[in-house]
Amino acid sequence: MIRLEKRPQPSQLWTYLTPVLAVLLTMLVGGVLFAFLGANPVEAIRTIFWDPLFNAQFAGFTRPQLLVKAGPLILIAIGLSIGFRAGIWNIGAEGQYIMGAICGAAAGLAFYPSESFLIFPIMIVAGALGGWAWAMIPAILKTKFGTNEILVSLMLVYVAETILGSVSTGLLRNPEGRGFPGSRNFKQWDAAHNSDLIANTGMHWGVVFAFIAVIGAYVLLTRHMLGFNIRLTGEAPRAARFSGVNPARIILICLGLSGALAGMAGLFEVTGPAGQVSIDFGSGYGFTAIIVAFLGRLNPIGILLAGLLMALTYIGGELAQLMLGLPGASIQLFQGMLLFFLLAMDVFTNFRLRIGKREVA
Amino acid sequence: MMDLSSINPILLVASIMVSATPILLAAIGEMVVEKSGVLNLGVEGMMITGAVVGFAVAVNSTSPALGFVAAALASALLALSFGLLTQFLLSNQVATGLGLTLVGLGLSSLIGKPYEGMKSPTLPKLDIPLLSDLPVVGRMLFSHDLMVYFSLALVVAVWAFLKHTRAGLILRAVGESHDSAHALGYKVVMIRLMAILFGGACAGLGGAYLSLVRVPQWTEGMTAGAGWIALAIVVFASWRPGRVAIGAYLFGGVTVLQLNLQAAGAAVPVALLSASPYLVTILVLVIISARGAHAAPASLGRPFHASS
Amino acid sequence: MHRRTLLSTAALALTLGFGSAAAAQDVTAGFIYVGPVGDGGWTYEHNKGRLAVEEHFGDKVKTIYQESVPEGADAERAITQMALSGADIIFTTSFGYMDPTIAVAEKFPNVKFEHATGYKRADNVSVYSARFYEGRAIQGHIAGSMTKTNKIGYIASYPIPEVIRGINAAYIHAKKVNPDVEFSIIWAYTWFDPAKEADAARALIENGADVILQHTDSTAPQAAAAEAGNVITFGQASDMIEYAPTPRVSSIIDNWAPYYIDRVQAVMDGSWTSEDTWDGIGPGMVGIGEITDAVPAEVKAEALDLKAAIAAGDYHPFTGPINKADGSVWLAEGEVADDGTLLGMDFYVEGINAEIPQ
């Protein structure tokens, strides 16, 4: 009989080994899937994991793009992870991301075509405030009426999408855009353009903020009293209350923080890679970030790595579609499998496998 | 100018029942899963798998009933992978559920490729004898297809099961405190696995209802977020079966009503109408919760490992 | 430009990976899709065009594609990667790719770009679109002639010029044959959500509409109409022939194949230049699907006459006198709308009793 036995403490070795094993397993099973779809499995796996980093034809472009793609995922996931640690379930980061983009863009466009150096900082603040305010709705409803934040934050995603559709065709529509939906393009407005800080590195302000957020979260959770209180609230809510932690305050802080970070991520995307507010601006970053947060085990460093890994499978998956003609759905399935294996292998960090009868202690 | 006389209340209610059924089926299944202490966020993935498998089987066998059965089995199978991961390998439930959604969306569109643009046999309307001939309520309530009544019967069955059977009591105990349930000798993992399979089957039925009755056709990504709404409805219902039905009908109702208001030319901003199902759901939940809500099952989402 | 040469020489020098494989073909044509190829509508038809290119040129052309590319932050990356992969011509098939296409085109002056339904051009960027409103005029004519309730339902996606133009064209021609006709418009705020589209169709039917026009991509409204009976519909984007002879009595088909073949040929010949193409029924970019026998013979004949007149250029669907909804004069007697106004259309014509949402 096979059973699991809890390790006295998490295994250092397995912490590093499990992701590697999981990726290897995914390659194996994914290879079978791709072979089944008529592609060369070795080529497919190489395209997904190797080419974005080292292919001579692409890597010069895709390597920095890994940062660009991972940046918003990490920034949002960091905010979410702090809430998740406290047992506060913000599922609506996508909505906060959208509202951040809208508010930040609107704040900037109000000053169009000023070239003041203050424009971009104002937009960042407005973006953060937009996301924060959108997250404050579930936060206040939860603290005042005990309304479940999962439902409210999720429902507000759809409301934000409707607002996005509305402002793209109305309020923020580019007056010089011949009636087409979508705002002015920020890439054509230097004061508001979130460009690479050093050309062709992918390092735009959003990526910089993502790194700052990782460090900030690390310090908060390991060195700061507030971080301790947040963790305590999640792990032992009663104990937290006895030790004088105000649960309402933790809710407001956690939801506010994750909303502000998601809003900032939205602003950095709308002024950078996306370029404009448009109907389809929201493309699921807020949901993918939930995966990133848990894949990183709610640990800031883990989130950083998980974000980069997700970005790799996205970009590698795009290359596989392009070069091998694999359907987009197979890439989605592959990502799902990778996630499954990563999560399944996790068990060996905390448990060891025992074969045979249970010993009598 | 506002002339809403063109909205026919009889047809409106009938439409609402059809519109609410897929969410209701998926939500009642997920509620049982959550009652057992497991949070499966993969409803969307299971629904769309049910949609494609149900459609494919119904087309090939020309039997929609067989399609529903196959959909339930396929989605239960998919749910089993979630169950094995979360219950035996103790993986994180939130992330595993989201992974399940990715898998379901990818898998369904691969399976569905040959079925795009096809038509399937659909479920006949029952037109219950005598009752369906009644004025007003006949058309409104008694001439639907079987699944509409099945979904409502399922709600009653789940309510009775949880409230009045020993097995239901055990399931709830497992959800409230898996350690105590384990100490009492209940097989926590097996019970949860059964609940997960049930939840999968229900989500599959909901998906198949979309592809075989409500739309009816197969197109990639056709659930378009219905699984997420089902999850929200469970929360809305504070984990109570009757309220799941109310939630699903409320949401489906406002969705259909806002489209009817647009069709009738109501002078309300379209963006507001479009967002109304979500806003109304939030509003009603706030009102309910202000009066004191029932909390989630205490062990919800927490992994269980029998250490002794 | 600099990077492009650098990278391609590197690839050649190494003859590693894909560089060598691509060299076997004369031309590589790339396609960026906004939806999955199986959406049954917009992307499905573009993909049919791609397959037609493959069939037409055989081994001489290699096609590549990427599906479900969101119009936001990911678009520019996807297009750049396609250019890097060695594509000679890239079709970006949705309006939202406009600015990303222009941005990538600047970096790859030797790659030709073709952007669908936009208006920004460059030396290596063409734009192309179809005059779908010509097909809408014919739909409007059939709809106005056949409605018994005088109520026509319209499932619209987003309030953008393309959609508004379609509503106006259909309304004008329905009104011409039936002065009592009324339009009820539902804005779905989505391009693709079968369940919502089905609900919208049902809502319109239950409110008395017996003709459903749609500007969303799925066939769900067709199915809803089939279930209701006594309701007619028109295929959108693709033929949707599986719902003929009723409820689908005709359709507008996006036929991109001739254009795509033409443009790839031009790249092959070295004769490609940046162009602005807005073709309609005449050149075959807009197809009118078979008008079924459910349409009375005389209405069918009129519709075909209308089609012939539009195709020949004898008749423009927006010919005055036409007033705007606010009563002001838009086109005087005999005046024909200019393309600029049509492209940016943001008003209803007189008689449509509704507001365009914002």
Coordinates of C-alpha atoms in Angstrom, one line a residue, chain C:
Chain C
M1 CA 15.0 47.4 -40.2
H2 CA 18.4 47.0 -38.6
R3 CA 17.2 44.3 -36.4
R4 CA 15.4 42.5 -39.2
T5 CA 18.5 42.2 -41.3
L6 CA 20.6 41.3 -38.4
L7 CA 18.3 38.5 -37.3
S8 CA 17.7 37.1 -40.8
T9 CA 21.4 36.9 -41.6
A10 CA 21.9 35.2 -38.3
A11 CA 19.2 32.7 -39.2
L12 CA 20.7 32.1 -42.6
A13 CA 24.2 31.7 -41.3
L14 CA 23.1 29.1 -38.8
T15 CA 20.6 27.5 -41.2
L16 CA 19.2 26.2 -37.9
G17 CA 15.6 25.6 -37.0
F18 CA 13.0 27.1 -39.3
G19 CA 15.1 29.3 -41.6
S20 CA 15.8 26.5 -43.9
A21 CA 12.4 25.1 -44.0
A22 CA 10.8 28.4 -45.0
A23 CA 13.2 28.9 -47.8
A24 CA 11.7 26.0 -49.8
Q25 CA 8.6 28.1 -50.4
D26 CA 8.4 31.2 -52.5
V27 CA 6.2 33.2 -50.3
T28 CA 5.0 32.8 -46.7
A29 CA 1.7 34.4 -45.9
G30 CA 0.7 34.9 -42.3
F31 CA -2.7 35.5 -40.7
I32 CA -3.5 36.9 -37.3
Y33 CA -7.0 36.0 -36.1
V34 CA -9.1 37.6 -33.4
G35 CA -11.1 34.5 -32.6
P36 CA -10.7 30.8 -32.9
V37 CA -10.9 29.4 -36.4
G38 CA -13.9 27.5 -35.3
D39 CA -16.1 30.5 -34.5
G40 CA -18.3 29.8 -37.5
G41 CA -18.3 33.5 -38.4
W42 CA -15.7 36.2 -38.8
T43 CA -12.5 34.3 -38.2
Y44 CA -13.9 31.1 -39.8
E45 CA -14.3 33.0 -43.1
H46 CA -10.8 34.6 -42.9
N47 CA -9.4 31.1 -42.4
K48 CA -11.3 29.9 -45.4
G49 CA -9.6 32.6 -47.3
R50 CA -6.2 31.3 -46.0
L51 CA -7.1 27.7 -47.1
A52 CA -8.0 29.0 -50.5
V53 CA -4.6 30.6 -50.8
E54 CA -3.0 27.3 -49.9
E55 CA -5.1 25.5 -52.5
H56 CA -4.5 28.0 -55.2
F57 CA -0.7 28.2 -54.9
G58 CA 0.0 24.7 -53.7
D59 CA 3.7 24.3 -52.8
K60 CA 4.7 27.8 -53.8
V61 CA 3.1 29.4 -50.8
K62 CA 3.3 28.5 -47.1
T63 CA 0.6 29.9 -44.8
I64 CA 0.9 30.4 -41.1
Y65 CA -1.6 31.7 -38.6
Q66 CA -2.2 32.4 -35.0
E67 CA -5.7 32.3 -33.6
S68 CA -7.4 34.0 -30.7
V69 CA -5.0 36.9 -30.5
P70 CA -6.5 39.5 -28.1
E71 CA -6.7 43.0 -29.6
G72 CA -5.0 44.5 -26.5
A73 CA -1.4 44.1 -25.2
D74 CA -0.6 40.8 -27.0
A75 CA -1.3 41.9 -30.6
E76 CA 1.9 43.7 -31.3
R77 CA 4.0 40.8 -30.0
A78 CA 2.1 38.3 -32.1
I79 CA 2.5 40.3 -35.3
T80 CA 6.2 40.9 -34.6
Q81 CA 6.8 37.2 -34.0
M82 CA 5.1 36.4 -37.3
A83 CA 7.3 38.9 -39.1
L84 CA 10.3 37.5 -37.5
S85 CA 9.3 34.0 -38.5
G86 CA 9.9 34.9 -42.1
A87 CA 6.4 35.8 -43.3
D88 CA 6.5 37.9 -46.5
I89 CA 2.9 39.2 -46.2
I90 CA 0.8 39.4 -43.0
F91 CA -2.9 39.8 -42.9
T92 CA -4.2 41.2 -39.6
T93 CA -7.8 40.5 -39.7
S94 CA -9.5 42.7 -37.1
F95 CA -10.0 46.4 -36.6
G96 CA -8.2 46.4 -33.2
Y97 CA -4.9 45.4 -34.8
M98 CA -4.7 48.7 -36.6
D99 CA -2.1 50.5 -34.5
P100 CA -0.1 47.4 -33.7
T101 CA 0.1 46.6 -37.4
I102 CA 1.4 50.1 -38.2
A103 CA 3.9 49.9 -35.4
V104 CA 5.3 46.5 -36.5
A105 CA 5.3 47.5 -40.2
E106 CA 7.7 50.4 -39.3
K107 CA 10.2 47.9 -38.0
F108 CA 9.9 45.5 -41.0
P109 CA 9.9 47.6 -44.1
N110 CA 10.4 44.5 -46.3
V111 CA 7.4 42.7 -45.1
K112 CA 4.0 43.6 -46.5
F113 CA 1.1 44.1 -44.2
E114 CA -2.6 44.0 -44.9
H115 CA -4.9 45.3 -42.2
A116 CA -8.6 44.5 -42.4
T117 CA -11.3 47.1 -41.7
G118 CA -9.0 50.0 -40.6
Y119 CA -7.9 53.2 -42.2
K120 CA -4.2 53.7 -41.4
R121 CA -1.9 53.0 -44.2
A122 CA 1.9 53.1 -44.8
D123 CA 4.2 52.2 -47.7
N124 CA 4.1 48.6 -46.6
V125 CA 0.6 48.6 -45.1
S126 CA -2.6 48.2 -47.2
V127 CA -6.1 48.3 -45.8
Y128 CA -9.0 46.3 -47.0
S129 CA -12.5 45.9 -46.1
A130 CA -15.8 44.9 -47.5
R131 CA -18.9 46.9 -48.2
F132 CA -21.2 44.7 -46.1
Y133 CA -23.8 47.4 -46.1
E134 CA -24.5 46.5 -49.7
G135 CA -25.6 43.1 -48.5
R136 CA -27.5 44.7 -45.7
A137 CA -29.5 46.7 -48.2
I138 CA -30.7 43.5 -49.9
Q139 CA -31.5 42.0 -46.5
G140 CA -33.5 45.0 -45.7
H141 CA -35.5 44.7 -48.9
I142 CA -36.3 41.1 -48.3
A143 CA -37.1 41.7 -44.6
G144 CA -39.3 44.7 -45.3
S145 CA -41.2 42.8 -48.0
M146 CA -41.7 39.7 -45.9
T147 CA -42.5 40.9 -42.4
K148 CA -46.1 40.5 -41.4
T149 CA -45.8 42.1 -38.0
N150 CA -43.9 45.0 -39.4
K151 CA -41.3 44.5 -36.7
I152 CA -37.8 43.7 -37.5
G153 CA -35.3 42.6 -34.8
Y154 CA -31.7 43.5 -35.0
I155 CA -29.0 41.9 -32.8
A156 CA -26.1 44.4 -32.8
S157 CA -22.7 43.9 -31.2
Y158 CA -21.1 47.2 -30.3
P159 CA -22.1 50.8 -31.4
I160 CA -19.3 51.3 -34.0
P161 CA -19.6 52.7 -37.5
E162 CA -19.6 49.3 -39.2
V163 CA -22.6 48.1 -37.2
I164 CA -24.5 51.4 -37.4
R165 CA -24.0 51.5 -41.2
G166 CA -25.5 48.0 -41.5
I167 CA -28.5 49.0 -39.4
N168 CA -29.1 52.1 -41.5
A169 CA -28.7 50.3 -44.9
A170 CA -31.1 47.6 -43.8
Y171 CA -33.6 50.1 -42.4
I172 CA -33.6 52.4 -45.5
H173 CA -34.4 49.5 -47.8
A174 CA -36.9 47.9 -45.5
K175 CA -38.7 51.2 -45.2
K176 CA -38.7 51.7 -49.0
V177 CA -40.9 48.6 -49.5
N178 CA -42.8 48.8 -46.3
P179 CA -43.5 52.3 -44.8
D180 CA -44.8 50.8 -41.6
V181 CA -41.7 48.9 -40.7
E182 CA -40.1 49.3 -37.3
F183 CA -36.7 48.2 -36.1
S184 CA -36.0 46.9 -32.5
I185 CA -32.3 46.8 -31.8
I186 CA -30.6 44.9 -29.1
W187 CA -27.0 45.7 -28.3
A188 CA -25.4 42.6 -27.1
Y189 CA -22.1 44.2 -26.2
T190 CA -20.3 41.1 -27.4
W191 CA -19.2 39.8 -30.8
F192 CA -19.6 36.2 -29.8
D193 CA -21.7 34.7 -27.0
P194 CA -24.0 32.0 -28.3
A195 CA -26.2 31.8 -25.3
K196 CA -26.7 35.6 -25.1
E197 CA -27.3 35.8 -28.8
A198 CA -30.0 33.1 -28.6
D199 CA -31.6 34.9 -25.7
A200 CA -31.5 38.2 -27.6
A201 CA -33.2 36.5 -30.6
R202 CA -35.9 35.0 -28.4
A203 CA -36.5 38.4 -26.7
L204 CA -36.9 40.1 -30.1
I205 CA -39.2 37.3 -31.4
E206 CA -41.3 37.4 -28.2
N207 CA -41.6 41.2 -28.7
G208 CA -43.2 40.6 -32.0
A209 CA -40.4 40.6 -34.5
D210 CA -40.7 38.1 -37.3
V211 CA -37.5 38.9 -39.0
I212 CA -34.1 38.7 -37.2
L213 CA -31.0 40.4 -38.6
Q214 CA -27.8 39.9 -36.7
H215 CA -24.4 41.5 -36.5
T216 CA -22.9 39.0 -34.1
D217 CA -21.0 35.9 -35.2
S218 CA -22.7 32.8 -34.0
T219 CA -25.5 30.8 -35.5
A220 CA -27.4 30.8 -32.2
P221 CA -30.0 33.3 -33.4
Q222 CA -30.7 31.1 -36.4
A223 CA -31.4 28.2 -34.1
A224 CA -33.7 30.3 -31.9
A225 CA -35.6 31.4 -34.9
A226 CA -35.9 27.9 -36.2
E227 CA -37.4 26.9 -32.8
A228 CA -39.9 29.7 -32.9
G229 CA -41.1 29.0 -36.4
N230 CA -42.6 31.7 -38.7
V231 CA -39.5 33.8 -38.3
I232 CA -36.9 34.5 -41.0
T233 CA -33.2 35.2 -40.5
F234 CA -30.1 35.9 -42.6
G235 CA -26.7 34.3 -42.3
Q236 CA -24.0 36.6 -41.1
A237 CA -20.3 36.5 -42.1
S238 CA -20.7 32.9 -43.3
D239 CA -23.5 31.3 -45.3
M240 CA -25.1 29.4 -42.3
I241 CA -26.7 27.3 -45.0
E242 CA -27.5 24.6 -42.5
Y243 CA -30.5 26.7 -41.5
A244 CA -31.9 27.0 -45.0
P245 CA -34.5 27.1 -46.5
T246 CA -36.0 28.6 -43.3
P247 CA -35.4 30.4 -41.1
R248 CA -32.3 31.4 -43.0
V249 CA -33.6 32.8 -46.3
S250 CA -30.3 34.4 -47.5
S251 CA -27.0 35.6 -46.1
I252 CA -24.1 37.9 -46.4
I253 CA -20.9 36.0 -47.0
D254 CA -17.5 37.5 -46.4
N255 CA -15.5 36.2 -49.3
W256 CA -11.9 37.1 -48.7
A257 CA -10.4 34.3 -50.8
P258 CA -10.1 36.3 -54.2
Y259 CA -8.5 39.2 -52.4
Y260 CA -6.0 37.1 -50.5
I261 CA -5.0 35.1 -53.6
D262 CA -4.6 38.4 -55.5
R263 CA -2.4 40.0 -52.8
V264 CA -0.2 37.0 -52.3
Q265 CA 0.2 36.8 -56.1
A266 CA 1.3 40.4 -56.1
V267 CA 4.0 39.7 -53.5
M268 CA 5.1 36.8 -55.6
D269 CA 5.3 39.0 -58.7
G270 CA 7.0 41.8 -56.9
S271 CA 4.1 44.1 -57.9
W272 CA 2.6 44.6 -54.4
T273 CA 1.9 48.2 -53.6
S274 CA 0.1 49.8 -50.6
E275 CA -3.6 50.1 -51.5
D276 CA -6.9 51.0 -50.0
T277 CA -9.5 48.4 -51.0
W278 CA -13.2 48.7 -50.0
D279 CA -14.9 46.2 -52.2
G280 CA -18.5 45.1 -52.3
I281 CA -20.8 42.8 -54.2
G282 CA -19.3 43.8 -57.6
P283 CA -15.8 42.4 -57.1
G284 CA -17.1 39.5 -55.1
M285 CA -15.8 40.4 -51.7
V286 CA -19.4 40.5 -50.4
G287 CA -21.3 37.4 -51.4
I288 CA -25.1 37.1 -51.2
G289 CA -26.0 33.5 -50.2
E290 CA -28.7 31.7 -52.1
I291 CA -32.1 33.2 -51.6
T292 CA -34.3 30.3 -50.7
D293 CA -37.8 29.4 -51.9
A294 CA -39.2 30.7 -48.7
V295 CA -39.0 34.1 -50.2
P296 CA -41.8 34.9 -52.6
A297 CA -40.7 34.8 -56.2
E298 CA -41.3 38.4 -56.9
V299 CA -39.5 39.6 -53.8
K300 CA -36.6 37.3 -54.8
A301 CA -36.5 38.8 -58.3
E302 CA -36.5 42.3 -56.8
A303 CA -33.7 41.4 -54.5
L304 CA -31.7 40.0 -57.3
D305 CA -32.3 43.1 -59.4
L306 CA -31.1 45.2 -56.5
K307 CA -28.1 43.0 -56.2
A308 CA -27.3 43.4 -59.9
A309 CA -27.7 47.1 -59.8
I310 CA -25.4 47.5 -56.8
A311 CA -22.9 45.1 -58.3
A312 CA -22.9 47.0 -61.6
G313 CA -22.4 50.3 -59.7
D314 CA -25.8 51.7 -61.0
Y315 CA -27.2 52.1 -57.5
H316 CA -25.7 53.1 -54.2
P317 CA -27.6 52.0 -51.1
F318 CA -27.1 55.4 -49.6
T319 CA -28.6 57.6 -52.2
G320 CA -30.6 60.7 -51.1
P321 CA -32.9 62.0 -50.1
I322 CA -32.0 60.7 -46.7
N323 CA -32.3 62.6 -43.4
K324 CA -30.5 61.9 -40.2
A325 CA -32.5 60.8 -37.2
D326 CA -32.6 64.3 -35.7
G327 CA -34.4 65.4 -38.9
S328 CA -31.5 67.3 -40.4
V329 CA -30.7 66.7 -44.1
W330 CA -27.9 64.3 -44.7
L331 CA -28.2 63.6 -48.4
A332 CA -30.2 65.7 -50.9
E333 CA -32.2 64.1 -53.7
G334 CA -29.9 62.0 -55.8
E335 CA -26.8 62.7 -53.7
V336 CA -24.7 59.7 -52.9
A337 CA -22.9 59.2 -49.6
D338 CA -19.1 59.7 -49.6
D339 CA -16.9 57.0 -48.2
G340 CA -15.5 59.2 -45.5
T341 CA -18.9 59.7 -43.9
L342 CA -19.8 56.1 -44.3
L343 CA -16.6 54.9 -42.7
G344 CA -17.2 57.0 -39.6
M345 CA -21.0 56.8 -39.4
D346 CA -22.2 57.6 -36.0
F347 CA -25.8 58.5 -36.5
Y348 CA -29.1 56.7 -37.4
V349 CA -31.1 57.7 -40.4
E350 CA -34.5 59.3 -39.9
G351 CA -37.2 56.8 -38.8
I352 CA -35.1 54.7 -36.5
N353 CA -36.7 55.4 -33.2
A354 CA -33.8 54.8 -30.8
E355 CA -30.6 56.2 -29.4
I356 CA -27.2 55.0 -30.3
P357 CA -25.7 53.9 -26.9
Q358 CA -22.5 55.4 -25.7

